[in-house]
Short mmCIF file of C-alpha atoms in Angstrom, two decimals:
data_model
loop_
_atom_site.label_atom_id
_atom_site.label_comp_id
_atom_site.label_asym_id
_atom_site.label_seq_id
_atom_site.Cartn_x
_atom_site.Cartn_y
_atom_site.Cartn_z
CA UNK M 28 0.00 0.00 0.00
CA UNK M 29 1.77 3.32 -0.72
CA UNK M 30 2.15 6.20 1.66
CA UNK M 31 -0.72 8.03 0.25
CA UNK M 32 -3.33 4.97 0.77
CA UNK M 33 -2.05 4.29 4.25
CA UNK M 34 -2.68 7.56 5.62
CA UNK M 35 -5.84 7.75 3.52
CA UNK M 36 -7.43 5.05 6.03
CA UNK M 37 -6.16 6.45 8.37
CA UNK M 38 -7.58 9.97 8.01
CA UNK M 39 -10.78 7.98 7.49
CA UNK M 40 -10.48 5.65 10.44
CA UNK M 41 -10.15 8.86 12.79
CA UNK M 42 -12.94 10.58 11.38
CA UNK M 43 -15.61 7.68 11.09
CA UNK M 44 -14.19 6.84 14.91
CA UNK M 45 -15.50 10.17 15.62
CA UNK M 46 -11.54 10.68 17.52
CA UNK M 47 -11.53 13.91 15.18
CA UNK M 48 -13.60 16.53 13.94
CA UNK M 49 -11.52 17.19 10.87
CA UNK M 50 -8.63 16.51 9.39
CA UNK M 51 -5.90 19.22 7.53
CA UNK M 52 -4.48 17.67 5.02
CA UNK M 53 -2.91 18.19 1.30
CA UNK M 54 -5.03 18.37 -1.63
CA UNK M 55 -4.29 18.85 -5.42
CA UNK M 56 -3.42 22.27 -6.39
CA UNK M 57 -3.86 23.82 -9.52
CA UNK M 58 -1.05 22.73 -11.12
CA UNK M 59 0.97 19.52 -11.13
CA UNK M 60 3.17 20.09 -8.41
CA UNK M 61 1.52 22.44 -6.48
CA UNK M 62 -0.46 21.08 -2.94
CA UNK M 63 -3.68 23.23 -1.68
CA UNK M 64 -4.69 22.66 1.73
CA UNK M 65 -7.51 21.19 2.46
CA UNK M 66 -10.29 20.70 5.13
CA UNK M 67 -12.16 17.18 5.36
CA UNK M 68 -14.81 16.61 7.96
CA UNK M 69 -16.75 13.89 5.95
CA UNK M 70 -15.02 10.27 6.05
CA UNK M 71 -15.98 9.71 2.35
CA UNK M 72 -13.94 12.83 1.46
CA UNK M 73 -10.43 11.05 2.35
CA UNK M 74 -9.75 10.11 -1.02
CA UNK M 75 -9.05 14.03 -1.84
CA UNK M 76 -6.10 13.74 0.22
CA UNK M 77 -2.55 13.61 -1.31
CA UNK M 78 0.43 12.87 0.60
CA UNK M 79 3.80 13.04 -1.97
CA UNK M 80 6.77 15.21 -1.87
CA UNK M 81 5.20 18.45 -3.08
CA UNK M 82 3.39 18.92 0.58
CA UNK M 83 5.64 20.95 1.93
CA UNK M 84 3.70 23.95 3.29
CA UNK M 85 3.78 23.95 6.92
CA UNK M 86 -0.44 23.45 7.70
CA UNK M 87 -0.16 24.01 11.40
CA UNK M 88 -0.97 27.73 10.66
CA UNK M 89 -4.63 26.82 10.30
CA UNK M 90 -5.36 25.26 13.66
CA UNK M 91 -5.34 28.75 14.83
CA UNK M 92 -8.39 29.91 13.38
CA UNK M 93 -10.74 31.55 15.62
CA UNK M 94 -13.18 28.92 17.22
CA UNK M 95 -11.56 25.60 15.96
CA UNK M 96 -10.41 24.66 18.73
CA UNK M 97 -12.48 25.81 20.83
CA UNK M 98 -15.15 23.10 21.14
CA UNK M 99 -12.00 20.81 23.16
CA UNK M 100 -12.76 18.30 19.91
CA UNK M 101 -9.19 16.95 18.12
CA UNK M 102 -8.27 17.82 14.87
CA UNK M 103 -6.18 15.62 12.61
CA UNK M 104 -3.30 17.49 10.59
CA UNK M 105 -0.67 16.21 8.33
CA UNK M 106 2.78 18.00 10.04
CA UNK M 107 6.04 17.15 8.79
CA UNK M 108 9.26 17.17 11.51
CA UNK M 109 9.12 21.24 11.42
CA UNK M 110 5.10 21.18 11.65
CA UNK M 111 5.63 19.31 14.60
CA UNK M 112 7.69 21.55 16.51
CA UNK M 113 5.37 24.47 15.32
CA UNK M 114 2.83 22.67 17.36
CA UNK M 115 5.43 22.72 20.30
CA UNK M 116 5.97 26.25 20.49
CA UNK M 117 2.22 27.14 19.78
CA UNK M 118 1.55 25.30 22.63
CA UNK M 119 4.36 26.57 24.72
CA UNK M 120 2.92 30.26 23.61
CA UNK M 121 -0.20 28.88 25.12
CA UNK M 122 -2.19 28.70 21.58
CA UNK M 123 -3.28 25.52 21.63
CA UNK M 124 -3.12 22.87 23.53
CA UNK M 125 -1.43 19.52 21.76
CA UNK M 126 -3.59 17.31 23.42
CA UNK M 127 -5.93 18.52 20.89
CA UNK M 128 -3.96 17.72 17.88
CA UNK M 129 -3.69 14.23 16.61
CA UNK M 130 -0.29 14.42 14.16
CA UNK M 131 -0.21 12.27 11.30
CA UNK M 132 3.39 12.93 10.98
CA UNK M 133 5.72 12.47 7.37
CA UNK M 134 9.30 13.48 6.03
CA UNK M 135 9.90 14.49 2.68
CA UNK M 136 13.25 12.56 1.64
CA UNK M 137 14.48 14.17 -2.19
CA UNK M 138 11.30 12.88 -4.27
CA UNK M 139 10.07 10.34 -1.39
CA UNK M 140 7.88 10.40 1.56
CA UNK M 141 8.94 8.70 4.52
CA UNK M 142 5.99 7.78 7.25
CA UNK M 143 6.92 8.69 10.97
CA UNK M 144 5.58 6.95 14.07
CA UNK M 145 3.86 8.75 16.36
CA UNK M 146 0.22 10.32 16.46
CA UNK M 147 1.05 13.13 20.11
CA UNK M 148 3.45 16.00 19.52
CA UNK M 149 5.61 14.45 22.29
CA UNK M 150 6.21 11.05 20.40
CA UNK M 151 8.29 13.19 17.63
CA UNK M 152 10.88 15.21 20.48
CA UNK M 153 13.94 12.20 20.40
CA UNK M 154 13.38 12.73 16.54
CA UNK M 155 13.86 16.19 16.86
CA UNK M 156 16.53 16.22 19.83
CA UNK M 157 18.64 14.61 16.51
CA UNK M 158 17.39 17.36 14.08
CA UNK M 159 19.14 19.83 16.72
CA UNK M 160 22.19 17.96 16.67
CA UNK M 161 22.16 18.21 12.92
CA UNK M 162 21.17 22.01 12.92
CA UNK M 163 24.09 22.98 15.00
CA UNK M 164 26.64 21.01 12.49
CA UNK M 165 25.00 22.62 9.44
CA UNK M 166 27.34 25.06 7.85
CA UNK M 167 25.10 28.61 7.07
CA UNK M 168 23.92 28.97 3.98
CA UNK M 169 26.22 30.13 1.34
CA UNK M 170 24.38 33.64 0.68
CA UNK M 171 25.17 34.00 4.57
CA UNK M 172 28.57 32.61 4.43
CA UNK M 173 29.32 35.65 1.04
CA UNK M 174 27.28 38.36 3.39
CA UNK M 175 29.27 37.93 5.99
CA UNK M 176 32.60 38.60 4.45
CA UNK M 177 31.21 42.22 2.72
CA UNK M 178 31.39 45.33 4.45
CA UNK M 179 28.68 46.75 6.44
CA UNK M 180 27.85 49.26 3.71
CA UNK M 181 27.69 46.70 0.89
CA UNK M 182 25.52 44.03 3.21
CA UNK M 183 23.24 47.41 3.77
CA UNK M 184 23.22 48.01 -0.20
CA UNK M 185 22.46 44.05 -0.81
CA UNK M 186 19.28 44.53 1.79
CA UNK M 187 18.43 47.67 0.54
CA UNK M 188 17.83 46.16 -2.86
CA UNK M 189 15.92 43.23 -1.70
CA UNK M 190 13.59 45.30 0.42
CA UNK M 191 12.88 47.87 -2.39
CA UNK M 192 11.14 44.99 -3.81
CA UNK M 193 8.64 44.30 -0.90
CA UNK M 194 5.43 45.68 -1.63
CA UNK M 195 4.62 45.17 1.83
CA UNK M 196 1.61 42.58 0.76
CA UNK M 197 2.18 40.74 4.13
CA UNK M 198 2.28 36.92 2.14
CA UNK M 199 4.94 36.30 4.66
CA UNK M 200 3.19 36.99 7.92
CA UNK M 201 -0.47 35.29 6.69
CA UNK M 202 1.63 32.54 5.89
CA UNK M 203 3.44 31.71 8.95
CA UNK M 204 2.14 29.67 11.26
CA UNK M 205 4.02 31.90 13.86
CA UNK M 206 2.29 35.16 13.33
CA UNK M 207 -0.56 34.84 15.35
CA UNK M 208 -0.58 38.11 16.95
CA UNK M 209 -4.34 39.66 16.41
CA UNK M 210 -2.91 43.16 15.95
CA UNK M 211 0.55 43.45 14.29
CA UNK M 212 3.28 45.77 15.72
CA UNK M 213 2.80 46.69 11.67
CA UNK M 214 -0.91 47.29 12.08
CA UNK M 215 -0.49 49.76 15.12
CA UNK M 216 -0.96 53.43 14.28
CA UNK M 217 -0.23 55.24 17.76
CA UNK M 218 2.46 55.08 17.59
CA UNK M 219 2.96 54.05 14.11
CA UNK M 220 6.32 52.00 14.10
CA UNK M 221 7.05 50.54 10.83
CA UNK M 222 6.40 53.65 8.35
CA UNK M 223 3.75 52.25 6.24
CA UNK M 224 4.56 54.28 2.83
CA UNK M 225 5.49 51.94 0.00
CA UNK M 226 9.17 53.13 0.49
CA UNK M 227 12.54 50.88 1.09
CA UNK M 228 12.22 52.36 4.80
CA UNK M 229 9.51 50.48 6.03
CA UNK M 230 9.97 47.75 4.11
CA UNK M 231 13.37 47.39 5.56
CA UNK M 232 11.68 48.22 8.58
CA UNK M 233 8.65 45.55 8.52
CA UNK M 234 11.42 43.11 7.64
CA UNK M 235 13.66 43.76 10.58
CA UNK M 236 10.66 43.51 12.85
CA UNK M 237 9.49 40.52 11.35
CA UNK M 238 12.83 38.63 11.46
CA UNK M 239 12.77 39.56 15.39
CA UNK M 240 10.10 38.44 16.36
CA UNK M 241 10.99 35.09 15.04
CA UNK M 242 14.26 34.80 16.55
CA UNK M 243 14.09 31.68 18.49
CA UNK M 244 10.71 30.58 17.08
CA UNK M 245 11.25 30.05 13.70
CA UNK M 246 11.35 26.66 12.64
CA UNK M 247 12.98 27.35 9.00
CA UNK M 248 9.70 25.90 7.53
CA UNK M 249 9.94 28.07 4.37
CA UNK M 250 6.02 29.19 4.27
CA UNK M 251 7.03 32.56 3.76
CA UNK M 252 9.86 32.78 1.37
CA UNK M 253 7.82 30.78 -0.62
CA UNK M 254 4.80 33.23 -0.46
CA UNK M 255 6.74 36.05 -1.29
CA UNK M 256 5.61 37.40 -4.62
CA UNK M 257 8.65 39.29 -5.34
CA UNK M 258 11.30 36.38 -3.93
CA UNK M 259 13.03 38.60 -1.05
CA UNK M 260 15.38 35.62 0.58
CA UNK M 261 13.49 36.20 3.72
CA UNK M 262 14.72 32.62 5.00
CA UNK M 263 18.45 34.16 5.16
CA UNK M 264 17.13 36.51 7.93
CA UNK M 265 15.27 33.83 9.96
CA UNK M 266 18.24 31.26 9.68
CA UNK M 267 20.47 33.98 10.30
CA UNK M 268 18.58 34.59 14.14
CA UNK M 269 17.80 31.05 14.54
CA UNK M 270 21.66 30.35 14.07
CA UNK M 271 22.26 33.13 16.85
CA UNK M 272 19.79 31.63 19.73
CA UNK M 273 21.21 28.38 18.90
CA UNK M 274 24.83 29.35 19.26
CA UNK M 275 24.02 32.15 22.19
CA UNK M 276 21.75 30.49 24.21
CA UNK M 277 21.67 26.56 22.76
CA UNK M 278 18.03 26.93 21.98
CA UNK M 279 16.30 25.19 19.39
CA UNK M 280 12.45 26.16 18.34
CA UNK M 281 9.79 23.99 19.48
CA UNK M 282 12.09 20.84 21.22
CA UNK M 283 9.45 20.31 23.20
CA UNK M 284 5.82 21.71 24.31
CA UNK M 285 7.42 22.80 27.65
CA UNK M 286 10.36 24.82 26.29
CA UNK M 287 10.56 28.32 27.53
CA UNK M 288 10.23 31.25 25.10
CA UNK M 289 14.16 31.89 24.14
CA UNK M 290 13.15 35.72 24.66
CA UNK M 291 10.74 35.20 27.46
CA UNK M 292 13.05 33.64 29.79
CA UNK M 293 17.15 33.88 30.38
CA UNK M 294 19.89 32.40 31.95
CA UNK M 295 22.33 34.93 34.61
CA UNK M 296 25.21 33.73 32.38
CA UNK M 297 23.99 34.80 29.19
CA UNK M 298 26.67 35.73 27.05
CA UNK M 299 27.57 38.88 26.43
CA UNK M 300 29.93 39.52 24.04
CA UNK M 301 29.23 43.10 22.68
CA UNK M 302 28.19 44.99 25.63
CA UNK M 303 30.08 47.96 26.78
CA UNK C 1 31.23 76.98 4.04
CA UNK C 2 29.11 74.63 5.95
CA UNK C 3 29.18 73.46 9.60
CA UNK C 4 31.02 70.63 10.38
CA UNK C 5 29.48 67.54 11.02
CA UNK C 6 27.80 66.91 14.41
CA UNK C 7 26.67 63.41 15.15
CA UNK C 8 22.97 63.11 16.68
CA UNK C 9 22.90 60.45 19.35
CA UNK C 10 19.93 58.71 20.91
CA UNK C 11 20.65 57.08 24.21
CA UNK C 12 17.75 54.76 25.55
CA UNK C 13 18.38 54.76 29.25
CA UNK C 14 16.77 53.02 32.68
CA UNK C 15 15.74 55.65 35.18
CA UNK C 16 17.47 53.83 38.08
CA UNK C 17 20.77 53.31 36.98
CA UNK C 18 22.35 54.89 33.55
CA UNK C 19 20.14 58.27 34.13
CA UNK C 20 21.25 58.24 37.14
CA UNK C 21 24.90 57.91 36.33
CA UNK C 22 23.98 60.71 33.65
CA UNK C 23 22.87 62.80 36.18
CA UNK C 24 26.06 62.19 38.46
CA UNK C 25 27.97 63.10 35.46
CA UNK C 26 25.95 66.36 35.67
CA UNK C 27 26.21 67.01 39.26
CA UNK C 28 30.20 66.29 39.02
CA UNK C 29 30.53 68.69 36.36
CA UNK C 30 31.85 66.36 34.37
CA UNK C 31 32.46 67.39 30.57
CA UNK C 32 30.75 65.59 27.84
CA UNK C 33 29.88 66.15 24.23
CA UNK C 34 25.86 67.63 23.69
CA UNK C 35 25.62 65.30 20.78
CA UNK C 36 23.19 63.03 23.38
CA UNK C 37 19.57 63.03 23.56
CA UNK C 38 18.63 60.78 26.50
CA UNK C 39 15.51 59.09 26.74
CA UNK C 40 14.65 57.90 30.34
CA UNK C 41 12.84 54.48 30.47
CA UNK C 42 11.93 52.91 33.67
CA UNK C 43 13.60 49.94 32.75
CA UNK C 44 15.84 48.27 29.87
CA UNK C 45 13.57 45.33 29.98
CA UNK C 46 11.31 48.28 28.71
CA UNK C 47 13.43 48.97 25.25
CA UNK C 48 12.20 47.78 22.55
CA UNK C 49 14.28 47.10 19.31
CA UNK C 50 11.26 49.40 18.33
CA UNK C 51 12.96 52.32 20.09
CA UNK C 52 16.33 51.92 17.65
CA UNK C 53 14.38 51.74 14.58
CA UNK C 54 12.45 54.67 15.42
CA UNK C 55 15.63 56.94 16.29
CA UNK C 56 16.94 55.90 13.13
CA UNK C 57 13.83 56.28 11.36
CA UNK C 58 14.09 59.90 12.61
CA UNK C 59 17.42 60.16 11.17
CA UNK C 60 19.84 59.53 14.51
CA UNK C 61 23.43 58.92 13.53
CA UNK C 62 23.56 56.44 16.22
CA UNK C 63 21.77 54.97 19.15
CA UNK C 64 23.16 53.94 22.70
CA UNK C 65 21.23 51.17 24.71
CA UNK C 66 22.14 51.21 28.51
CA UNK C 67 20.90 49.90 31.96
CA UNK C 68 21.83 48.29 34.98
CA UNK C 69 24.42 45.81 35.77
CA UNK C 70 23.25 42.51 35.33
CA UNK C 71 22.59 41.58 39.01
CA UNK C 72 21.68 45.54 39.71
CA UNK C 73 18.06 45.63 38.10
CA UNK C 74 15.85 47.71 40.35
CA UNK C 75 13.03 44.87 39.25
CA UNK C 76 15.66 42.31 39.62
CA UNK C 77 15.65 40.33 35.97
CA UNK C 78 14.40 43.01 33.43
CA UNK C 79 17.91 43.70 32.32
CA UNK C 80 18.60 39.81 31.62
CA UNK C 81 15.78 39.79 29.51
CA UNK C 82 17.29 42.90 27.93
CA UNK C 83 20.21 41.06 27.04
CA UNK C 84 18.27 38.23 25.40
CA UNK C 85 16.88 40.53 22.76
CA UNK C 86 19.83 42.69 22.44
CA UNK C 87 21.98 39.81 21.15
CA UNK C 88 19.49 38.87 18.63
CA UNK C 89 18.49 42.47 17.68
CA UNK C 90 22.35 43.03 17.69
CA UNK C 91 22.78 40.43 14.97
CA UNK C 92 20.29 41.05 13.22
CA UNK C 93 21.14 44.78 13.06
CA UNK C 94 24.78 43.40 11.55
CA UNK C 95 23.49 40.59 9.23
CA UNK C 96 21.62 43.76 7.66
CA UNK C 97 24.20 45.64 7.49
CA UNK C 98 23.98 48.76 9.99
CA UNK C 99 27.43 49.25 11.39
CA UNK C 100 28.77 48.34 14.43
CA UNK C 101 29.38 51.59 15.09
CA UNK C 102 26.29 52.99 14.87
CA UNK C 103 24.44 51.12 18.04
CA UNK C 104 26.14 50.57 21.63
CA UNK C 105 25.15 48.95 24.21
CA UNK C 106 26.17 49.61 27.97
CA UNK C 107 26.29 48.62 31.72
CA UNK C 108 26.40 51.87 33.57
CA UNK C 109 25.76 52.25 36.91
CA UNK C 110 24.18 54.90 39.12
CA UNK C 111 27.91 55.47 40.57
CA UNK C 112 29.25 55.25 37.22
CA UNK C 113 29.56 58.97 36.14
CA UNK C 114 32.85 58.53 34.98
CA UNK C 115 32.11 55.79 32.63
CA UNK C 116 28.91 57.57 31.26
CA UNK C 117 30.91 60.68 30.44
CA UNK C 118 33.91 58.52 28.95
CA UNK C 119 31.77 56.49 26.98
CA UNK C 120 29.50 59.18 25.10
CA UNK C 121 33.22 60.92 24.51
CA UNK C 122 34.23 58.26 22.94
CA UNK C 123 30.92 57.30 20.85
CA UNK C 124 30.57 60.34 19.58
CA UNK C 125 34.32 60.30 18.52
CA UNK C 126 33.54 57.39 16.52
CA UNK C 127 30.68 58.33 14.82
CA UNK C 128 31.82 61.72 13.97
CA UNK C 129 34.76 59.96 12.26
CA UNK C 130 32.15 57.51 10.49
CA UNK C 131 30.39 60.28 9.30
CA UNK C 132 26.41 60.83 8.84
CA UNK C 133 24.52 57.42 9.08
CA UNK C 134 24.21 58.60 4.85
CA UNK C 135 22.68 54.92 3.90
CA UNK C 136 19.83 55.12 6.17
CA UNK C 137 19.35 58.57 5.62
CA UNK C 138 19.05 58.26 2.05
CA UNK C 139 16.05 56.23 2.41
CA UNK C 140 14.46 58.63 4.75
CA UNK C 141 14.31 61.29 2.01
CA UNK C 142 12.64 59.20 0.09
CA UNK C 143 9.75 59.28 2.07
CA UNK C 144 9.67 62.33 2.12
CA UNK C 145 10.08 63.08 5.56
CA UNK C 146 13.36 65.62 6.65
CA UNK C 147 15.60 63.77 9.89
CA UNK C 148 13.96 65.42 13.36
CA UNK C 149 15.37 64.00 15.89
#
């Protein structure tokens, strides 16, 4: 039975079982490789799910809209290793709570799908205890690697460029399942932070603010440098912070549903490298 | 012929230690360069990365960031927090490219007049020999908008 089939029944098991009241899942997009997600509450609908190795938009996102989970009923969703710690620190932000979510968890391997054992959030952390292992060994990405060797003025001219591009659509914060804030530091008018003209200065701005407030929760899913319509390497800027809480203060996003926000909490012998 | 170049500096400070250094700086009669606006804050767990962007945004040359020791905080842990979100801000402030120069960050302590005076001699040194932050202000004219702070 492939991959597909397998969690087909078993998408359709948990709903007939009545264990869920719906299940997120993949569904065919509108072209060939593209994946729409999709939102099956009917058993007989389970055959609209597709599980291959074009799913790789990070679903969790949805189980925050308003009233879902709000009944106490479980929801199935398909989360791949990264999902799964998005469901860590959304619980650990007190968003949800994982009992809730029943994880029908996969790993995209090149063109395959792997299945992974476990249905709780907590039967993935060993599995991601090794993905932190193999984050702290992974070189930074090349683009970092060249940015890092410029001078400030010509890293300043590379950004500059990128951000004249933003048309400040937000793709990138409606896309991440991070940004749940119900009024944006963007949004707020008094005082208005991010200037909110279509100029490179609150582009480069929203950016900077954006990248913050992911430091230490990104999980590197991708969601938003994929929705960007103009391409802006937004993922440099998030790997770029994750890379810093994991070197400064050895944290990695979403471990576990019990790790403490990286900028909520502290340690008395926090580095402190740069401070006069 | 035109004036030479003065640097505008925006120091974010917390109320119970740095402005009070500041002000012992004052009282001592100590000599230091007017190139400072202070902003008093009750605490540095209270700064925001916000607050740099902003002086920036209205067209500072360079921002200072200063508090309590860590161990001093009049509300015991707000400057550990602080520290947190400095070194992230920091680096992200570097991976885009502002210079180093061009935001500090300090310990100074209500008995530390000295030190306050030294160090705003010596950051505005620096940035007067950097020059006017001319990147970022270059995208504040294109707003529109003139530098005000």
């Amino acid at each position: 039975m492939s991959i597909q089939q397998q969690y087909r029944s078993r998408a359709k098991e948990l709903l007939q079982d009545g264990s869920v009241k719906m299940v997120i899942g993949y569904g065919e997009g509108t072209t060939a490789t593209r994946r729409r997600p999709i939102f099956i509450t009917n058993p007989d609908d389970t055959d609209r799910l597709v599980l291959d190795a074009a799913c790789k938009t990070n679903l969790a996102g949805y189980l925050l809209r308003e009233g879902l989970l709000a009944d106490q009923k479980s929801v199935a969703i398909f989360l791949s290793p990264s999902g799964v710690r998005t469901i860590n620190i959304l619980a650990s932000e007190s968003q949800l709570s994982s009992a809730q979510v029943v994880v029908l968890g996969f790993q995209i391997q090149g063109d395959t799908v792997k299945a992974l054992e476990g249905t709780k959030a907590s039967d993935f952390s060993p599995l991601i205890a090794k993905r932190k292992e193999k984050r702290k060994a992974q070189p930074s990405h090349e683009m970092t690697r060249k940015l890092e060797q410029m001078t400030p003025a010509e890293r300043f001219a590379f950004w500059e460029g990128e951000f004249s591009r933003c048309i400040k659509c937000y793709a990138c914060r409606a896309a991440c399942p991070m940004c749940w804030c119900r009024r944006c530091v963007v949004d707020n008018n008094q005082p208005q932070w991010v200037n909110t003209s279509s100029h490179t200065l609150g582009n480069l701005e929203w950016n900077l603010v954006r990248a913050f407030h992911l430091a230490g929760r990104c999980v590197e899913c991708g969601n938003c440098s994929e929705a960007c319509p103009v391409n802006i390497p937004l993922h440099l800027l998030n790997r770029r912070m994750t890379e810093e809480v994991l070197t400064a203060f050895d944290h990695y996003p979403g471990a576990d549903e019990h790790q403490e926000p990286v900028l909520a909490s502290f340690r008395k012998d926090d580095p402190e490298t740069f401070i006069l | 012929m035109s004036e030479p170049f003065e640097p505008k500096i925006v120091a974010f400070v917390c109320t119970y230690c740095t402005y009070a250094g500041a002000d012992l700086a004052g009282t001592s009669r100590l000599k230091y360069p007017p190139n400072v606006r202070i902003v008093r804050l009750p605490c540095t767990g209270r700064i925001s990365p916000m607050f740099i962007l902003k002086a920036f945004q209205k067209g500072a040359d360079g921002v200072l960031v200063s508090g309590c020791h860590p161990g001093d905080c009049h509300f015991d842990h707000g400057n550990y927090h602080a520290r947190r979100r400095w070194t992230a801000f920091n680096a992200l402030l570097h991976f885009t490219g502002v210079p180093e120069e061009r935001v500090k960050f300090s310990w100074i302590s209500a008995a530390e007049g000295i030190k306050f005076a030294e160090l705003i001699d010596s950051i505005t040194e620096e940035i007067r020999q950097a020059g006017p932050f001319e990147q970022y202000h270059k995208l504040i004219a294109e707003t529109g908008s003139v530098a005000s702070v």
